[in-house]
Amino acid sequence: MALKILYEDKDIVVVVKPRGVLSQSSSSFEEDMVSLLKKHLGRDGYIGVIHRLDKPVYGIMVYGKNKKATDILCSDLKKKNIGKIYEALVEGLPSKDTGRLTDFIKKENNNISRIADKNTKDAKEAILEYKVAETKHSELGDITRLRINLLTGRHHQIRLQCAAHGFPLFGDYKYNKRLVKEKSEYDKVLTLAAVELSFNHPKTGENMNFKIDADF
């Protein structure tokens, strides 16, 4: 698989992760971004994982090419100094054109998460902001394109919160209840893409901004 590299220097590499590829190495024999990047860099290349995208999600990712750069970016991520904008195609229409969703999410053992009471053990606060970019009408009803500013990075956060608030993603076989009964032309892929990424360069401090178009 050919890598789509948006930027690379001695400290970082910014790439577009395709759908169906894991963000990091796993115990399976599936292809993953870390392995692909190590092939690109050479046998002794260092690749540090800073953030993750779900396997079926397409979008921009940054990896560290040395431990120092990786540690700095991981620290910035924890401090919420890395900006992440997503686009999603959802069923229905939110009650407001812009809004903030705040929930508590608990990750279960079967690679699924659920909305939980804030006092539930291991439940973590999940916050995102959304803006309606476009709405169309179809035989399924309203189809809405959302721009989402992800303020926390919880497991399956966007997918779960959108579904829980009444506008599930097309192609989401974990959280879109309609897909248990039927499919549509929009259900071939999960309609979620990480379209913008911004951060300060770990060495120079320069503000880095990257954008791509959603492919749905």
XYZ file of N, CA and C in Angstrom:
648
model
N 0.837 -1.196 0.000
C 0.000 0.000 0.000
C 0.877 1.255 0.000
N 0.598 2.185 -0.894
C 1.365 3.421 -0.978
C 0.927 4.381 0.121
N 1.883 4.956 0.816
C 1.587 5.922 1.862
C 1.271 7.285 1.254
N 0.287 7.972 1.825
C 0.003 9.347 1.433
C 0.570 10.249 2.524
N 1.762 10.782 2.274
C 2.458 11.597 3.268
C 2.206 13.078 2.973
N 1.700 13.789 3.969
C 1.423 15.218 3.819
C 2.621 16.072 4.206
N 3.441 15.553 5.142
C 4.601 16.306 5.613
C 5.542 15.347 6.327
N 6.848 15.608 6.179
C 7.821 14.789 6.886
C 9.112 15.563 7.097
N 9.680 15.457 8.306
C 11.017 15.971 8.569
C 11.714 14.998 9.523
N 12.747 15.426 10.194
C 13.511 14.520 11.054
C 12.768 14.120 12.326
N 11.713 14.870 12.680
C 11.034 14.656 13.954
C 9.631 14.062 13.843
N 8.932 14.378 12.771
C 7.540 13.938 12.647
C 7.237 13.514 11.223
N 6.153 12.765 11.083
C 5.608 12.461 9.766
C 4.085 12.539 9.873
N 3.483 13.268 8.951
C 2.031 13.453 8.921
C 1.494 12.694 7.717
N 0.559 11.803 7.943
C 0.059 10.915 6.892
C -1.463 10.880 6.887
N -2.011 10.348 5.807
C -3.450 10.085 5.722
C -3.653 8.584 5.894
N -4.357 8.210 6.943
C -4.654 6.794 7.187
C -5.864 6.381 6.357
N -5.732 5.349 5.531
C -6.889 4.870 4.773
C -7.879 4.117 5.672
N -9.087 3.955 5.188
C -10.052 3.100 5.878
C -9.556 1.651 5.859
N -9.854 0.939 6.922
C -9.525 -0.477 6.961
C -8.124 -0.784 7.429
N -7.356 0.238 7.782
C -5.987 0.043 8.252
C -5.902 0.462 9.722
N -5.247 -0.356 10.535
C -5.081 -0.056 11.949
C -4.103 1.097 12.148
N -4.319 1.884 13.196
C -3.443 3.019 13.493
C -2.095 2.588 14.038
N -2.066 1.428 14.699
C -0.846 0.965 15.331
C -0.749 -0.547 15.238
N 0.382 -1.078 15.610
C 0.608 -2.521 15.518
C -0.321 -3.270 16.453
N -0.701 -4.479 16.038
C -1.536 -5.332 16.870
C -0.999 -6.756 16.804
N -1.648 -7.634 17.524
C -1.203 -9.031 17.549
C -1.652 -9.803 16.313
N -2.496 -9.176 15.486
C -2.984 -9.848 14.274
C -1.991 -9.656 13.132
N -2.307 -10.236 11.989
C -1.451 -10.114 10.815
C -1.945 -9.023 9.870
N -2.872 -8.190 10.346
C -3.406 -7.120 9.519
C -2.371 -6.012 9.309
N -2.482 -5.349 8.174
C -1.601 -4.221 7.882
C -1.913 -3.066 8.819
N -0.906 -2.333 9.246
C -1.123 -1.197 10.145
C -0.191 -0.059 9.755
N -0.525 1.150 10.215
C 0.224 2.336 9.833
C 1.656 2.320 10.354
N 1.872 1.835 11.557
C 3.222 1.811 12.118
C 4.139 0.937 11.268
N 3.650 -0.242 10.896
C 4.452 -1.140 10.060
C 4.746 -0.525 8.695
N 3.742 0.123 8.106
C 3.931 0.768 6.809
C 4.959 1.898 6.894
N 4.898 2.671 7.977
C 5.835 3.776 8.138
C 7.252 3.280 8.409
N 7.372 2.184 9.137
C 8.701 1.623 9.382
C 9.326 1.093 8.093
N 8.492 0.559 7.223
C 8.993 0.137 5.904
C 9.483 1.352 5.117
N 8.759 2.449 5.245
C 9.119 3.687 4.551
C 10.440 4.250 5.080
N 10.632 4.195 6.398
C 11.814 4.788 7.013
C 13.040 3.886 6.946
N 12.803 2.607 6.841
C 13.920 1.671 6.889
C 13.862 0.835 8.143
N 14.644 -0.172 8.155
C 14.569 -1.192 9.191
C 14.696 -0.647 10.621
N 15.555 0.335 10.808
C 15.812 0.864 12.154
C 15.006 2.119 12.465
N 14.048 2.441 11.627
C 13.263 3.653 11.841
C 12.413 3.589 13.095
N 12.269 4.726 13.751
C 11.459 4.839 14.963
C 10.129 5.487 14.600
N 9.038 4.878 15.046
C 7.715 5.468 14.862
C 6.985 5.456 16.202
N 6.666 6.652 16.692
C 5.959 6.784 17.967
C 4.500 7.124 17.744
N 3.617 6.383 18.390
C 2.168 6.608 18.254
C 1.732 7.712 19.202
N 1.019 8.712 18.685
C 0.574 9.861 19.478
C -0.934 9.841 19.686
N -1.669 9.532 18.651
C -3.129 9.435 18.754
C -3.582 8.320 17.818
N -4.860 8.014 17.834
C -5.376 6.876 17.075
C -6.662 7.244 16.339
N -6.898 6.535 15.260
C -8.189 6.578 14.581
C -8.712 5.151 14.509
N -10.025 4.991 14.655
C -10.618 3.666 14.519
C -10.274 3.091 13.146
N -10.213 1.786 13.073
C -9.856 1.100 11.828
C -10.693 1.559 10.629
N -12.035 1.712 10.744
C -12.814 2.111 9.567
C -12.830 3.612 9.282
N -12.065 4.395 10.044
C -12.058 5.853 9.870
C -10.873 6.278 9.003
N -11.153 7.220 8.118
C -10.160 7.772 7.192
C -9.684 9.110 7.747
N -8.383 9.440 7.601
C -8.004 10.782 8.005
C -6.556 11.015 8.372
N -6.291 12.244 8.820
C -4.936 12.730 9.079
C -4.432 12.263 10.439
N -3.186 11.805 10.450
C -2.524 11.408 11.687
C -1.093 11.926 11.684
N -0.557 12.180 12.890
C 0.848 12.545 13.029
C 1.533 11.491 13.897
N 2.726 11.104 13.488
C 3.545 10.159 14.252
C 4.897 10.807 14.539
N 5.499 10.435 15.680
C 6.832 10.917 16.010
C 7.892 10.027 15.387
N 9.009 10.645 14.972
C 10.112 9.876 14.391
C 11.278 9.690 15.369
N 11.090 10.191 16.594
C 12.039 9.932 17.674
C 11.278 10.059 18.992
N 11.870 9.558 20.056
C 11.160 9.504 21.342
C 10.859 10.897 21.887
N 11.795 11.822 21.741
C 11.584 13.164 22.275
C 10.385 13.839 21.627
N 10.328 13.787 20.306
C 9.203 14.405 19.593
C 7.887 13.736 19.973
N 7.921 12.410 20.097
C 6.714 11.665 20.474
C 6.239 12.068 21.862
N 7.157 12.149 22.809
C 6.790 12.511 24.183
C 6.194 13.915 24.257
N 6.768 14.847 23.509
C 6.257 16.224 23.519
C 4.844 16.275 22.950
N 4.631 15.595 21.837
C 3.301 15.615 21.218
C 2.271 14.867 22.065
N 2.684 13.779 22.710
C 1.764 13.066 23.605
C 1.355 13.964 24.771
N 2.317 14.734 25.289
C 2.017 15.679 26.372
C 1.066 16.761 25.894
N 1.297 17.276 24.678
C 0.402 18.292 24.115
C -1.009 17.741 23.926
N -1.106 16.481 23.539
C -2.421 15.861 23.361
C -3.170 15.814 24.692
N -2.484 15.428 25.760
C -3.103 15.368 27.080
C -3.544 16.750 27.559
N -2.787 17.754 27.166
C -3.114 19.140 27.545
C -4.147 19.760 26.618
N -4.632 18.971 25.650
C -5.622 19.430 24.666
C -5.077 20.551 23.786
N -3.791 20.468 23.480
C -3.155 21.451 22.604
C -3.038 20.970 21.159
N -3.650 19.843 20.858
C -3.704 19.346 19.487
C -5.158 19.413 19.015
N -5.387 20.123 17.924
C -6.750 20.300 17.415
C -7.109 19.245 16.388
N -8.318 18.691 16.526
C -8.776 17.651 15.608
C -10.196 17.959 15.141
N -10.356 18.119 13.839
C -11.670 18.375 13.252
C -12.055 17.187 12.373
N -13.284 16.728 12.549
C -13.807 15.605 11.773
C -15.004 16.058 10.958
N -15.313 15.303 9.913
C -16.591 15.448 9.225
C -17.298 14.104 9.256
N -18.607 14.148 9.420
C -19.406 12.926 9.480
C -20.698 13.124 8.711
N -21.165 12.054 8.102
C -22.457 12.050 7.434
C -23.409 11.261 8.319
N -24.472 11.918 8.777
C -25.359 11.298 9.757
C -26.800 11.270 9.257
N -27.576 10.406 9.867
C -29.014 10.340 9.608
C -29.720 11.323 10.528
N -30.673 12.057 9.951
C -31.429 12.985 10.777
C -30.790 14.354 10.813
N -31.322 15.200 11.653
C -30.883 16.586 11.756
C -30.871 16.991 13.229
N -29.744 17.439 13.761
C -29.713 17.903 15.151
C -30.708 19.038 15.366
N -31.178 19.190 16.578
C -32.184 20.214 16.881
C -31.633 21.629 16.729
N -30.301 21.778 16.828
C -29.655 23.077 16.650
C -28.560 22.953 15.593
N -28.297 24.058 14.889
C -27.256 24.041 13.856
C -25.853 23.913 14.441
N -25.676 24.397 15.651
C -24.409 24.229 16.357
C -24.718 23.764 17.768
N -23.824 23.013 18.341
C -24.078 22.545 19.699
C -22.872 21.845 20.297
N -23.005 21.529 21.559
C -21.970 20.793 22.288
C -22.629 19.581 22.934
N -22.025 18.417 22.749
C -22.510 17.191 23.368
C -21.562 16.810 24.503
N -22.129 16.601 25.672
C -21.338 16.185 26.837
C -21.979 14.945 27.438
N -21.222 13.883 27.504
C -21.697 12.617 28.066
C -20.568 11.973 28.855
N -20.902 10.874 29.516
C -19.877 10.039 30.144
C -19.899 8.689 29.444
N -18.725 8.234 29.070
C -18.592 7.018 28.275
C -17.791 5.971 29.034
N -18.301 4.754 28.991
C -17.584 3.633 29.598
C -17.245 2.624 28.510
N -15.974 2.264 28.412
C -15.539 1.266 27.448
C -15.734 -0.126 28.019
N -16.358 -1.000 27.227
C -16.589 -2.370 27.659
C -15.491 -3.287 27.109
N -15.524 -4.543 27.502
C -14.480 -5.488 27.114
C -14.609 -6.003 25.682
N -15.758 -5.803 25.048
C -16.002 -6.352 23.706
C -15.824 -5.309 22.603
N -14.896 -4.375 22.804
C -14.586 -3.325 21.835
C -15.810 -2.487 21.479
N -16.575 -2.164 22.478
C -17.734 -1.290 22.311
C -17.823 -0.398 23.541
N -18.408 0.758 23.380
C -18.578 1.679 24.499
C -20.052 1.999 24.676
N -20.384 2.540 25.824
C -21.774 2.906 26.095
C -21.820 4.198 26.900
N -22.943 4.903 26.774
C -23.184 6.076 27.605
C -23.499 5.603 29.016
N -22.868 6.224 29.987
C -23.036 5.794 31.379
C -23.287 7.000 32.282
N -23.772 6.721 33.468
C -23.897 7.749 34.492
C -22.495 8.214 34.890
N -22.380 9.479 35.248
C -21.055 10.020 35.557
C -20.416 9.361 36.778
N -21.229 8.738 37.616
C -20.692 8.071 38.798
C -20.302 6.616 38.542
N -20.497 6.152 37.303
C -20.133 4.779 36.956
C -18.619 4.612 36.994
N -18.162 3.520 37.560
C -16.727 3.255 37.640
C -16.110 3.225 36.241
N -14.999 3.913 36.076
C -14.224 3.981 34.835
C -14.916 4.761 33.716
N -16.051 5.386 33.990
C -16.689 6.229 32.976
C -15.919 7.541 32.849
N -15.710 7.996 31.607
C -14.929 9.204 31.360
C -15.765 10.232 30.618
N -15.558 11.492 30.955
C -16.304 12.568 30.306
C -15.902 12.667 28.838
N -16.912 12.834 27.985
C -16.700 12.941 26.543
C -17.387 14.215 26.050
N -16.622 15.070 25.373
C -17.153 16.352 24.916
C -16.779 16.573 23.456
N -17.757 16.971 22.668
C -17.487 17.393 21.295
C -18.399 18.562 20.946
N -17.953 19.351 19.988
C -18.764 20.436 19.437
C -19.053 20.117 17.975
N -20.265 20.424 17.534
C -20.611 20.142 16.147
C -21.230 21.371 15.478
N -21.159 21.373 14.163
C -21.793 22.402 13.349
C -22.375 21.739 12.116
N -23.621 22.044 11.797
C -24.256 21.506 10.596
C -23.672 22.218 9.379
N -23.062 21.443 8.500
C -22.458 22.011 7.287
C -23.410 21.969 6.102
N -24.268 20.937 6.054
C -25.157 20.747 4.899
C -26.213 19.710 5.262
N -27.417 19.890 4.744
C -28.482 18.907 4.931
C -29.178 18.654 3.597
N -29.390 17.378 3.283
C -30.110 16.986 2.076
C -31.240 16.052 2.455
N -32.209 15.932 1.563
C -33.337 15.035 1.788
C -33.206 13.823 0.873
N -33.548 12.661 1.393
C -33.485 11.425 0.605
C -34.641 10.534 1.017
N -34.679 9.339 0.428
C -35.731 8.384 0.771
C -35.601 7.924 2.227
N -34.419 8.111 2.806
C -34.211 7.751 4.214
C -34.549 8.894 5.159
N -34.835 10.068 4.598
C -35.080 11.239 5.430
C -33.924 12.216 5.285
N -33.680 13.013 6.318
C -32.615 14.003 6.276
C -31.244 13.330 6.354
N -30.323 13.815 5.518
C -28.926 13.404 5.567
C -28.120 14.656 5.849
N -27.371 14.651 6.921
C -26.672 15.843 7.391
C -25.162 15.622 7.452
N -24.434 16.586 6.925
C -22.974 16.578 7.063
C -22.607 17.466 8.243
N -21.903 16.893 9.189
C -21.480 17.630 10.383
C -19.981 17.877 10.360
N -19.597 19.037 10.865
C -18.193 19.285 11.203
C -18.083 19.181 12.722
N -17.143 18.407 13.172
C -17.056 18.082 14.600
C -15.687 18.443 15.148
N -15.689 19.216 16.199
C -14.469 19.556 16.934
C -14.392 18.614 18.131
N -13.468 17.688 18.086
C -13.366 16.682 19.136
C -12.528 17.231 20.286
N -13.149 17.438 21.434
C -12.474 18.039 22.579
C -11.894 17.006 23.543
N -12.397 15.781 23.481
C -11.822 14.670 24.246
C -11.703 13.484 23.294
N -10.814 12.583 23.594
C -10.604 11.459 22.684
C -10.979 10.132 23.302
N -12.258 9.886 23.466
C -12.729 8.639 24.073
C -12.973 7.566 23.014
N -13.038 6.348 23.460
C -13.236 5.193 22.579
C -14.573 5.298 21.844
N -14.505 5.336 20.506
C -15.703 5.419 19.649
C -16.568 6.634 19.977
N -15.950 7.704 20.444
C -16.709 8.831 20.985
C -17.698 9.446 20.007
N -17.225 9.837 18.826
C -18.114 10.510 17.877
C -19.254 9.589 17.469
N -18.934 8.360 17.184
C -19.932 7.387 16.735
C -20.997 7.173 17.810
N -20.563 7.013 19.039
C -21.488 6.737 20.135
C -22.323 7.962 20.490
N -21.695 9.117 20.608
C -22.443 10.307 21.009
C -23.465 10.712 19.947
N -23.080 10.672 18.681
C -24.037 11.031 17.629
C -25.242 10.082 17.650
N -24.980 8.792 17.798
C -26.080 7.824 17.850
C -26.956 8.052 19.071
N -26.333 8.297 20.211
C -27.084 8.482 21.454
C -27.952 9.733 21.424
N -27.554 10.723 20.619
C -28.314 11.978 20.555
C -29.231 12.044 19.341
N -29.425 10.900 18.666
C -30.463 10.827 17.646
C -30.030 11.032 16.213
N -28.733 11.125 15.937
C -28.283 11.258 14.554
C -27.062 10.358 14.309
N -27.308 9.040 14.185
C -26.221 8.067 14.004
C -25.539 8.193 12.647
N -24.307 7.735 12.591
C -23.532 7.778 11.353
C -23.965 6.681 10.394
N -23.941 7.009 9.101
C -24.129 5.989 8.079
C -22.943 5.021 8.126
N -23.228 3.767 7.891
C -22.169 2.772 7.835
C -21.646 2.329 9.183
N -22.280 2.749 10.273
C -21.785 2.399 11.606
C -22.544 1.179 12.131
N -21.925 0.031 11.966
C -22.592 -1.214 12.342
C -22.541 -1.496 13.841
N -21.846 -0.667 14.601
C -21.819 -0.847 16.057
C -22.914 -0.047 16.765
N -23.193 1.158 16.269
C -24.069 2.060 17.021
C -25.313 2.537 16.272
N -25.399 2.302 14.969
C -26.575 2.697 14.203
C -27.576 1.535 14.200
N -28.630 1.671 14.967
C -29.591 0.579 15.141
C -30.326 0.221 13.854
N -30.484 1.169 12.931
C -31.184 0.888 11.679
C -30.478 -0.190 10.868
N -29.173 -0.253 10.984
C -28.416 -1.191 10.154
C -28.663 -2.639 10.529
N -29.260 -2.879 11.660
C -29.626 -4.244 12.035
C -30.731 -4.755 11.103
N -31.564 -3.837 10.618
C -32.718 -4.207 9.809
C -32.510 -4.013 8.312
N -31.770 -2.977 7.930
C -31.666 -2.645 6.512
C -30.347 -1.955 6.209
N -30.062 -1.814 4.911
C -28.863 -1.113 4.472
C -29.260 -0.117 3.393
N -28.376 0.859 3.143
C -28.614 1.820 2.071
C -27.318 2.028 1.301
N -27.384 2.848 0.271
C -26.190 3.135 -0.527
C -25.118 3.824 0.302
N -25.515 4.452 1.417
C -24.555 5.173 2.244
C -23.865 4.266 3.267
N -24.301 3.026 3.346
C -23.806 2.149 4.405
C -22.635 1.275 3.980
N -22.032 1.586 2.847
C -20.898 0.793 2.392
C -19.649 1.060 3.222
N -19.507 2.297 3.697
C -18.361 2.660 4.534
C -18.846 3.486 5.714
N -18.058 3.509 6.773
C -18.351 4.387 7.905
C -18.064 5.823 7.475
N -19.063 6.688 7.533
C -18.922 8.050 7.016
C -18.369 8.987 8.079
N -17.102 8.765 8.402
C -16.404 9.589 9.390
C -14.964 9.777 8.930
N -14.517 11.027 8.886
C -13.156 11.321 8.423
C -12.533 12.408 9.284
N -11.254 12.229 9.629
C -10.479 13.236 10.358
C -9.875 14.176 9.320
N -10.479 15.353 9.133
C -10.152 16.206 7.995
C -9.184 17.338 8.312
N -9.007 17.661 9.586
C -8.071 18.726 9.950
C -7.295 18.320 11.201
N -6.006 18.660 11.205
C -5.151 18.396 12.362
C -4.223 19.582 12.548
N -4.160 20.107 13.764
C -3.276 21.240 14.051
C -2.522 20.984 15.343
N -1.255 21.378 15.352
C -0.409 21.191 16.533
C 0.842 22.052 16.376
N 1.566 22.223 17.459
C 2.842 22.924 17.407
C 3.953 21.912 17.170
N 4.867 22.251 16.266
C 5.959 21.340 15.967
C 6.768 21.072 17.239
N 7.068 19.811 17.548
C 7.720 19.483 18.821
C 9.137 20.044 18.969
N 9.762 20.412 17.866
C 11.123 20.964 17.950
C 11.151 22.468 17.742
N 10.489 22.934 16.703
C 10.559 24.360 16.356
C 9.478 25.210 17.028
N 8.392 24.559 17.447
C 7.270 25.301 18.017
C 6.359 25.911 16.974
N 6.690 25.740 15.713
C 5.872 26.288 14.629
C 4.492 25.655 14.619
N 3.464 26.488 14.379
C 2.104 25.964 14.289
C 1.914 25.255 12.960
N 1.514 23.989 13.034
C 1.338 23.156 11.847
C -0.156 22.891 11.651
N -0.638 23.084 10.439
C -2.049 22.856 10.126
C -2.169 22.044 8.849
N -2.976 21.003 8.900
C -3.161 20.130 7.739
C -4.648 19.901 7.511
N -5.046 19.879 6.234
C -6.449 19.685 5.879
C -6.570 18.749 4.686
N -7.619 17.939 4.679
C -7.976 17.116 3.533
C -9.487 17.197 3.349
N -9.978 16.725 2.218
C -11.408 16.662 1.984
C -11.930 15.303 2.418
N -13.111 15.283 3.006
C -13.755 14.010 3.338
C -14.125 13.300 2.047
N -13.967 11.986 2.019
C -14.192 11.235 0.774
C -15.526 10.515 0.779
N -16.583 11.203 1.193
C -17.918 10.623 1.117
C -18.917 11.705 0.750
